[in-house]
PDB file of C-alpha atoms in Angstrom:
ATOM      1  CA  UNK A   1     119.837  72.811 -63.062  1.00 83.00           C
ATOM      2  CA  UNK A   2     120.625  69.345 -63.230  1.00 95.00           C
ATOM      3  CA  UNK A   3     121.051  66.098 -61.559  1.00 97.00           C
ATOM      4  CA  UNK A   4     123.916  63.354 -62.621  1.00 98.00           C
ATOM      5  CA  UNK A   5     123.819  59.818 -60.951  1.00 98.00           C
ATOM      6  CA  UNK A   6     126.859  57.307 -61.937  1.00 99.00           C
ATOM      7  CA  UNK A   7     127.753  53.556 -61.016  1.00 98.00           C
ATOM      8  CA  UNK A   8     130.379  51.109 -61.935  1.00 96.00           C
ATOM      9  CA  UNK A   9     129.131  47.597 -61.418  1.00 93.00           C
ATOM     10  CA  UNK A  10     131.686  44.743 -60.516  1.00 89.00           C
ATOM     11  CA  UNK A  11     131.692  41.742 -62.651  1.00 86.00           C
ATOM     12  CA  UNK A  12     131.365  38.779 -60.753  1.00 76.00           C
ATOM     13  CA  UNK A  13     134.904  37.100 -60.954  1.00 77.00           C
ATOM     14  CA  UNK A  14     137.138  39.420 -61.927  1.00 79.00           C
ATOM     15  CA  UNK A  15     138.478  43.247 -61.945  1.00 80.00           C
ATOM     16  CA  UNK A  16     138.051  45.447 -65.202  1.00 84.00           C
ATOM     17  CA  UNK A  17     138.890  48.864 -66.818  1.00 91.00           C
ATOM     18  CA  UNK A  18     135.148  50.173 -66.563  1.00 96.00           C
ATOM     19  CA  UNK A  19     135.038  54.003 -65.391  1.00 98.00           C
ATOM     20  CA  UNK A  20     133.222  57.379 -65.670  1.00 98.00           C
ATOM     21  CA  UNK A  21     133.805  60.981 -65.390  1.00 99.00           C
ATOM     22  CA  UNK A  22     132.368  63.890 -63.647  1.00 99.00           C
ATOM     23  CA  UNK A  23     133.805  67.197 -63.478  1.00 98.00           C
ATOM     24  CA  UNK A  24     133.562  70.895 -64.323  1.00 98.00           C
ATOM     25  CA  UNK A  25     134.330  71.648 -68.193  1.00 98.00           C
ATOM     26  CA  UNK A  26     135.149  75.274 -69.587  1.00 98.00           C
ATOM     27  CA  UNK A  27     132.542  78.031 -70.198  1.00 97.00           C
ATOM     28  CA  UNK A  28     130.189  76.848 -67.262  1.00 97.00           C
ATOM     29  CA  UNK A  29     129.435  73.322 -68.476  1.00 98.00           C
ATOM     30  CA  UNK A  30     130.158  69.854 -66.829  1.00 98.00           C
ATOM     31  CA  UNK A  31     131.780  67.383 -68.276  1.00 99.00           C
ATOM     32  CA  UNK A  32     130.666  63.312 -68.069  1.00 99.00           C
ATOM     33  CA  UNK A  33     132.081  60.526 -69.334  1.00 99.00           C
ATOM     34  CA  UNK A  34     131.971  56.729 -69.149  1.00 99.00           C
ATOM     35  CA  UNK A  35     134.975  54.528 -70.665  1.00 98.00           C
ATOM     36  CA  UNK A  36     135.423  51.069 -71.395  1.00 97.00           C
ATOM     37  CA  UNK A  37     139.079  49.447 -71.377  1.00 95.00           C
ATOM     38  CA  UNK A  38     139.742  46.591 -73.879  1.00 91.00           C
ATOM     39  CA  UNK A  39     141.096  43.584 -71.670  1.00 85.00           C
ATOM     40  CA  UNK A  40     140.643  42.497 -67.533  1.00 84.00           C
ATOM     41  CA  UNK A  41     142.677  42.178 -64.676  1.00 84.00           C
ATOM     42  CA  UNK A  42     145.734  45.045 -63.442  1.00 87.00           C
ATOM     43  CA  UNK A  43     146.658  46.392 -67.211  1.00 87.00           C
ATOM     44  CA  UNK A  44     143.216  47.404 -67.697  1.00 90.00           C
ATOM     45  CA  UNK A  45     142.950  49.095 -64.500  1.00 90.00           C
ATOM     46  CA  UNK A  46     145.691  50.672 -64.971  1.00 91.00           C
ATOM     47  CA  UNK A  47     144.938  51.964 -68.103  1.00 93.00           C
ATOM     48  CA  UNK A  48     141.643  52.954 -66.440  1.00 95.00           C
ATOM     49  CA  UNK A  49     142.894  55.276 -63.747  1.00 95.00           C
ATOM     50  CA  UNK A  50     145.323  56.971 -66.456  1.00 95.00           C
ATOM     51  CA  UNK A  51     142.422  57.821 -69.233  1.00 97.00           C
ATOM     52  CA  UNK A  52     140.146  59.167 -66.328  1.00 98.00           C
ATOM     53  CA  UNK A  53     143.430  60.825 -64.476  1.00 98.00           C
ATOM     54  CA  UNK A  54     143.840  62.577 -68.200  1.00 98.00           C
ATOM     55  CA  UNK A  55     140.278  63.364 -69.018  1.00 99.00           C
ATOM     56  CA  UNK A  56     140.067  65.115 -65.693  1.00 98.00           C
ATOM     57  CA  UNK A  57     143.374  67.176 -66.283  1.00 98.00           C
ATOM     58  CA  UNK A  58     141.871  68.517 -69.702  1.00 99.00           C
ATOM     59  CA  UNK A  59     138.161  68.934 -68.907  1.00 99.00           C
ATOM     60  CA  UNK A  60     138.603  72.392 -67.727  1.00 98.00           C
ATOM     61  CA  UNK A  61     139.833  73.740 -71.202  1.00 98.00           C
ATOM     62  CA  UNK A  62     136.934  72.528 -73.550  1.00 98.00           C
ATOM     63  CA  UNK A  63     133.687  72.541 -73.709  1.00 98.00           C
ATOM     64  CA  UNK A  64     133.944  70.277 -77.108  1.00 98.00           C
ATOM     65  CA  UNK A  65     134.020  66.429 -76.351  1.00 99.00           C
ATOM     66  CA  UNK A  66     135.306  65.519 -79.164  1.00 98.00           C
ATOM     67  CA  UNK A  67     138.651  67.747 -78.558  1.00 98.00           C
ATOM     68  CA  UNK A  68     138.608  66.558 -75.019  1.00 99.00           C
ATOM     69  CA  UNK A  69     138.463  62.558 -76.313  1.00 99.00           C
ATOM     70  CA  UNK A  70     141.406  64.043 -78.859  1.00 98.00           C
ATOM     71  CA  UNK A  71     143.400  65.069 -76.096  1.00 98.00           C
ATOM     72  CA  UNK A  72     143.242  62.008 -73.613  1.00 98.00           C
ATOM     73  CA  UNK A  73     144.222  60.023 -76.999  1.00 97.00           C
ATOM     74  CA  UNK A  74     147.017  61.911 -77.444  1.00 97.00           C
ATOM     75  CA  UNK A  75     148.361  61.464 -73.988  1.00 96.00           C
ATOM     76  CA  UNK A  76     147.410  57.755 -74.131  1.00 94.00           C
ATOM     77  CA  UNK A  77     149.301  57.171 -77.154  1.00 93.00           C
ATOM     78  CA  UNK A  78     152.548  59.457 -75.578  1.00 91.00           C
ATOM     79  CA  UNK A  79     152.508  57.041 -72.854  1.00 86.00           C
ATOM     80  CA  UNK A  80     151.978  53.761 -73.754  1.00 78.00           C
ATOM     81  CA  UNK A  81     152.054  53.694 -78.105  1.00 72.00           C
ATOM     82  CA  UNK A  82     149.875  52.733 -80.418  1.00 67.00           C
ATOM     83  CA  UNK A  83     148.154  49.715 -78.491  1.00 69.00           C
ATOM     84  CA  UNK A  84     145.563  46.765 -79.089  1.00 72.00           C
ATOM     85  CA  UNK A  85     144.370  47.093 -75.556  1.00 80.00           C
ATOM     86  CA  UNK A  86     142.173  50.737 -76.670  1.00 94.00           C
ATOM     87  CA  UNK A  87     139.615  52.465 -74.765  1.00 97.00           C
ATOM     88  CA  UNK A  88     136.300  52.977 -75.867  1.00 98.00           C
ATOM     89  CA  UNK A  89     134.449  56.423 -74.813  1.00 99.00           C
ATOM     90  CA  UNK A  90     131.636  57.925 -74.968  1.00 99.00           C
ATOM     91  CA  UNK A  91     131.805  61.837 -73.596  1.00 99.00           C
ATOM     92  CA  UNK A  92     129.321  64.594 -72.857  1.00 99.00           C
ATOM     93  CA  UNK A  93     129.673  68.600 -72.158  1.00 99.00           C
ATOM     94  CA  UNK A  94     126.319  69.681 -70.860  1.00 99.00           C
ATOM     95  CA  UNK A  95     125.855  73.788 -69.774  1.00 98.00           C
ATOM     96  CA  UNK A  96     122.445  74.103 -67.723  1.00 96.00           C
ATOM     97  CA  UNK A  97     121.425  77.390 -68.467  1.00 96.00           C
ATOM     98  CA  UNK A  98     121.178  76.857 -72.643  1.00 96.00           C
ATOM     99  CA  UNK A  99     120.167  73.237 -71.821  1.00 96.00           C
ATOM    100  CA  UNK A 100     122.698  72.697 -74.904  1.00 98.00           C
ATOM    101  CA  UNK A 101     124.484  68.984 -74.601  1.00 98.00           C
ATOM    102  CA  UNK A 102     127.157  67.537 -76.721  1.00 99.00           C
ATOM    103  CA  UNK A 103     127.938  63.977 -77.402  1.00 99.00           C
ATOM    104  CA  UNK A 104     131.079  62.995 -79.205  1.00 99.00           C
ATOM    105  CA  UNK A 105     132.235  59.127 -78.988  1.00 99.00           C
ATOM    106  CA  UNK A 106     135.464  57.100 -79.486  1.00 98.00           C
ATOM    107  CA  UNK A 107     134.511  53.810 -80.683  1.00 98.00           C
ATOM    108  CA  UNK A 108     131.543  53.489 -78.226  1.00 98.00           C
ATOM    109  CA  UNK A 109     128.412  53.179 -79.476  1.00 96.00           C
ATOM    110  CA  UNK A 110     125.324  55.655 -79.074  1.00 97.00           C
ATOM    111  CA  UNK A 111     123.659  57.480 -75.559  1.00 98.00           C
ATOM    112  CA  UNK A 112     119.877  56.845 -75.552  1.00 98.00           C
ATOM    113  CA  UNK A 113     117.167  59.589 -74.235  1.00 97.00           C
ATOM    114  CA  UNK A 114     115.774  58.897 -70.739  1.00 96.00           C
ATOM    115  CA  UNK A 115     111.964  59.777 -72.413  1.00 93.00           C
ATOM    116  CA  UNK A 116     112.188  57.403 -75.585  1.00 95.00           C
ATOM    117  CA  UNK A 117     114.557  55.120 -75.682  1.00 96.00           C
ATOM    118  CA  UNK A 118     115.978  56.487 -78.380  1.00 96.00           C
ATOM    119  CA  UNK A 119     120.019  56.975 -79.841  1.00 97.00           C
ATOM    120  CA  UNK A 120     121.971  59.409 -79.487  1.00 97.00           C
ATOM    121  CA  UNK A 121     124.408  59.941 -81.697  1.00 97.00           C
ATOM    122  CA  UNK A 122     127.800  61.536 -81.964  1.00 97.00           C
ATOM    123  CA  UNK A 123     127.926  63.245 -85.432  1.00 97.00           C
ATOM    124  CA  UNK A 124     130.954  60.917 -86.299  1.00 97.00           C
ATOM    125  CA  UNK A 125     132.080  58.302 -83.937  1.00 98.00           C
ATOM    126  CA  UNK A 126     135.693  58.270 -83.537  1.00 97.00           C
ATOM    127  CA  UNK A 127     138.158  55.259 -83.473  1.00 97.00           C
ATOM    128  CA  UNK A 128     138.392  53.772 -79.965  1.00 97.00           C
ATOM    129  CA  UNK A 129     141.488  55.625 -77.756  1.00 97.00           C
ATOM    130  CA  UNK A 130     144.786  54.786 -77.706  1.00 94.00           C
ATOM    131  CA  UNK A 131     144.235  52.681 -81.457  1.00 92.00           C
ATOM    132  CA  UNK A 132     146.034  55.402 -83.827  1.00 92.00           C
ATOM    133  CA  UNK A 133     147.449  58.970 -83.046  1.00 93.00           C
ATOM    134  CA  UNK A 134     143.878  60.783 -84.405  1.00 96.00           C
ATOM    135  CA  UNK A 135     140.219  60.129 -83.157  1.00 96.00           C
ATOM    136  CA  UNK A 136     138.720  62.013 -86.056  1.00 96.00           C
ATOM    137  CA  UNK A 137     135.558  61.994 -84.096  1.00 98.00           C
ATOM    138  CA  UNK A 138     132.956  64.817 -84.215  1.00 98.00           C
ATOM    139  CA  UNK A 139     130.663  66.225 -81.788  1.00 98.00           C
ATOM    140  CA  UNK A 140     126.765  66.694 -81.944  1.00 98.00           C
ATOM    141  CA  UNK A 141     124.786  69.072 -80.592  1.00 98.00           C
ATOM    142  CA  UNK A 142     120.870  68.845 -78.432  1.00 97.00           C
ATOM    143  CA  UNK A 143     119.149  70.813 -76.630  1.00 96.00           C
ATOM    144  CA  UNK A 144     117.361  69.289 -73.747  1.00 95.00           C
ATOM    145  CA  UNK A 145     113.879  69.861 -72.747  1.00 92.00           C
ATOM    146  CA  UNK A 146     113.028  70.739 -69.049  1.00 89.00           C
ATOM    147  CA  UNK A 147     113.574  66.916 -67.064  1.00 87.00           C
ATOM    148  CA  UNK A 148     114.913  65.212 -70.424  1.00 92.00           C
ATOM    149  CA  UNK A 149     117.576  63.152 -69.531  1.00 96.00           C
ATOM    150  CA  UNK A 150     120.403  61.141 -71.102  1.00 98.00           C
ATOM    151  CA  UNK A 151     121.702  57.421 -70.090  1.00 99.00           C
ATOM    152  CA  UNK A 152     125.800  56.700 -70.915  1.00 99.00           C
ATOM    153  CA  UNK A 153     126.509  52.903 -70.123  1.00 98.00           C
ATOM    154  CA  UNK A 154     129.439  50.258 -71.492  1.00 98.00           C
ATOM    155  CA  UNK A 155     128.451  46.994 -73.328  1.00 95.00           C
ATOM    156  CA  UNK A 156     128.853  45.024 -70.197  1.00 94.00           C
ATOM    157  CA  UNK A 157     125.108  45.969 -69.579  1.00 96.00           C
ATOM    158  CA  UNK A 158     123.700  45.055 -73.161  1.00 96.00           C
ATOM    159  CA  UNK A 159     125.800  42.502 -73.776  1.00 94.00           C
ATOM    160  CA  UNK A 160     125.205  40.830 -70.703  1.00 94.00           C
ATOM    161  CA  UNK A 161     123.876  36.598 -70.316  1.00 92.00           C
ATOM    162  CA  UNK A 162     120.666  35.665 -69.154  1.00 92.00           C
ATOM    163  CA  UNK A 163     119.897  31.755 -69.447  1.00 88.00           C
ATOM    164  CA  UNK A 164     119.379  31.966 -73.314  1.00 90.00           C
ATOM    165  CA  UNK A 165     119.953  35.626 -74.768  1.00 94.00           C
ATOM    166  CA  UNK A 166     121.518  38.456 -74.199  1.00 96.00           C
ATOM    167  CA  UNK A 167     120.215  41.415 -72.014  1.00 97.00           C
ATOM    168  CA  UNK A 168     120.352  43.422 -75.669  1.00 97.00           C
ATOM    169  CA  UNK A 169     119.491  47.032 -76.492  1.00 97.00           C
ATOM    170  CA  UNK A 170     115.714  46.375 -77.049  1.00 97.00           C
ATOM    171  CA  UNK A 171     114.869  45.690 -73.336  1.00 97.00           C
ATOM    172  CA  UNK A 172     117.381  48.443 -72.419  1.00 98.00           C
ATOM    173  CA  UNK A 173     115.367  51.393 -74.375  1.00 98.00           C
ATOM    174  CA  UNK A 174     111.823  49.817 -73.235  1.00 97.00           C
ATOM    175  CA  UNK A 175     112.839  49.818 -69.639  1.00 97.00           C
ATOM    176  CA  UNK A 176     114.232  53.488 -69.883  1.00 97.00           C
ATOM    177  CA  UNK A 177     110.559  54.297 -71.810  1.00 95.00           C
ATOM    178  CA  UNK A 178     108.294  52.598 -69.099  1.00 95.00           C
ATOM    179  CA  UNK A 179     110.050  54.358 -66.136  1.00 93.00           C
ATOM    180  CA  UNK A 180     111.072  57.152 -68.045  1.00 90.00           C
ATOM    181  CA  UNK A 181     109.859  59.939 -65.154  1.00 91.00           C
ATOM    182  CA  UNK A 182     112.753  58.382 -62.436  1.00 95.00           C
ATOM    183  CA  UNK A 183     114.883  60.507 -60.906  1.00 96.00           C
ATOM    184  CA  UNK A 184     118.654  59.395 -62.054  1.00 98.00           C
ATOM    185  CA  UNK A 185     119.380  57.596 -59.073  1.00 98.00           C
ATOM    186  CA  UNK A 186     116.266  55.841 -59.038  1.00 98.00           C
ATOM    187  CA  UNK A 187     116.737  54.933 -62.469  1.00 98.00           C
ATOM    188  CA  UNK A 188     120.470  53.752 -61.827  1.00 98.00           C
ATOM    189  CA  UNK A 189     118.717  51.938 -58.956  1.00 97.00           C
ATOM    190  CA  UNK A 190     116.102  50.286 -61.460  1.00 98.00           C
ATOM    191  CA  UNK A 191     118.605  49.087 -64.181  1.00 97.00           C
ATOM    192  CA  UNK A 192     120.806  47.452 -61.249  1.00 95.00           C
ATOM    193  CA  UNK A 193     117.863  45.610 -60.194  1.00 95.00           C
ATOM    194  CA  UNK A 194     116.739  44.786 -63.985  1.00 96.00           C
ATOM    195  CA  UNK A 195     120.322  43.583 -64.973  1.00 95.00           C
ATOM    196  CA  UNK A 196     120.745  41.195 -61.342  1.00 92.00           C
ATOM    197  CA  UNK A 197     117.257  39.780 -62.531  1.00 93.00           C
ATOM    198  CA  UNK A 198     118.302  39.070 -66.172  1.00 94.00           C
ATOM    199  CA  UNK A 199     121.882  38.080 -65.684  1.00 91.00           C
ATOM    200  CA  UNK A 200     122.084  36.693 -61.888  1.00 84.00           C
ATOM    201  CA  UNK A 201     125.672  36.068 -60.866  1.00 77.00           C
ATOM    202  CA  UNK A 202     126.666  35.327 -64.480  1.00 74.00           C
ATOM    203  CA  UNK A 203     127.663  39.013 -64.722  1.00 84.00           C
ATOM    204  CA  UNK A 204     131.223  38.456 -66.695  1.00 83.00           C
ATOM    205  CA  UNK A 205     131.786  42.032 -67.394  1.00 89.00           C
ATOM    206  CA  UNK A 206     131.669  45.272 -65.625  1.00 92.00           C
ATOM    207  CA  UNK A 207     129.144  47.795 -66.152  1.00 96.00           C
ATOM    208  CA  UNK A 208     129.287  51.370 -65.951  1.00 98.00           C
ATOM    209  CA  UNK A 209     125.878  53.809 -66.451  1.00 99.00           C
ATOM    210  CA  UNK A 210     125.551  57.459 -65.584  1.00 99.00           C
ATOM    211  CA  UNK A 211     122.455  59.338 -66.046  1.00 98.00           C
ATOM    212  CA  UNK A 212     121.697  62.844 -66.392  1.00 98.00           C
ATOM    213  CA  UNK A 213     118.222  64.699 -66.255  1.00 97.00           C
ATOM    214  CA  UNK A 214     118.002  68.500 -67.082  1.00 94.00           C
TER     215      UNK A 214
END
């Protein structure tokens, strides 16, 4: 089995393009995604709705991320051009009985393990969606261990203020190491609380994590 939690968190002042994904993907896996729109404010909601709207219209006919990322590209780029205001994905096709997950990203930068801390890697990152008519991104391939789990999130949380640094990947992976037995909601839960600690009302980006635990 397995057990998927997922949150988008509001920055404080304004409305972005943060989302995620769940739904059923082909050959009895599940598909998850979280996204990242370039930009604030109506555009990037837009822009938002119409990557997830696309990503859910194709998830049933893959079970490669990669080709699923190459698809919503391709209808990004039908419908709007070649733009500066890209999406960055990261996207995940997980089947429970094999325990076999694959990563593939579009401009977005690594998954970490629930257990370590660690990156996960696409095999070859892709440009960011909606940038140029090809991802040329290519998937990699792990098999999970019973209760491993994965964590997807958007710079907002990394990248986010405190009084004098940045919240930063470092306290991100030793967090995830330290409570590394949570259930996904409880570890959704936990980051929340982490991140309003750090960062306080200075939140100027959303933030979107998803967690999954085999």
């Amino acid at each position: 089995g397995m057990t998927i939690a997922a949150e988008v968190i509001p920055a404080a002042h304004y409305v972005g393009g943060d989302f995620f994904f769940v739904g059923d993907g082909a050959n009895g896996t599940t598909v998850m995604a979280v996204g990242d729109v370039v930009g604030k404010g109506l555009s990037a909601v837009r822009r938002s709705a119409f990557t997830r709207t696309a990503l859910a219209s194709v998830a049933p006919f893959s079970d490669d991320p990669c080709q699923l990322l190459g698809w919503v590209n391709v209808a990004l780029v039908e419908r709007i051009g070649e733009s500066s205001e890209f999406v960055t994905a990261a996207c995940m096709t997980y089947e429970p009985r094999s325990r076999l997950l694959r990563l593939a990203a579009a401009g977005h930068h690594p998954a970490l393990r629930l257990a370590s801390g660690a990156e996960l890697t696409a095999e070859r990152t892709g440009v960011a969606l909606g940038l140029a008519r090809e991802v040329n991104c290519s998937a990699s391939a792990h098999r999970l261990m019973d209760g491993d789990g994965v964590l997807l999130y958007t710079d907002g949380l990394t990248e986010a203020r405190g009084e004098r640094t940045r919240y930063g990947i470092d306290r991100l992976s030793a967090l995830l190491r330290e409570r590394a037995q949570l259930a996904p909601q409880d570890t959704l839960e936990m980051l929340k609380r982490d991140l309003r600690k750090f960062a306080g009302e200075r939140l100027t980006d959303d933030v979107c994590l998803l967690v999954l635990r085999a």
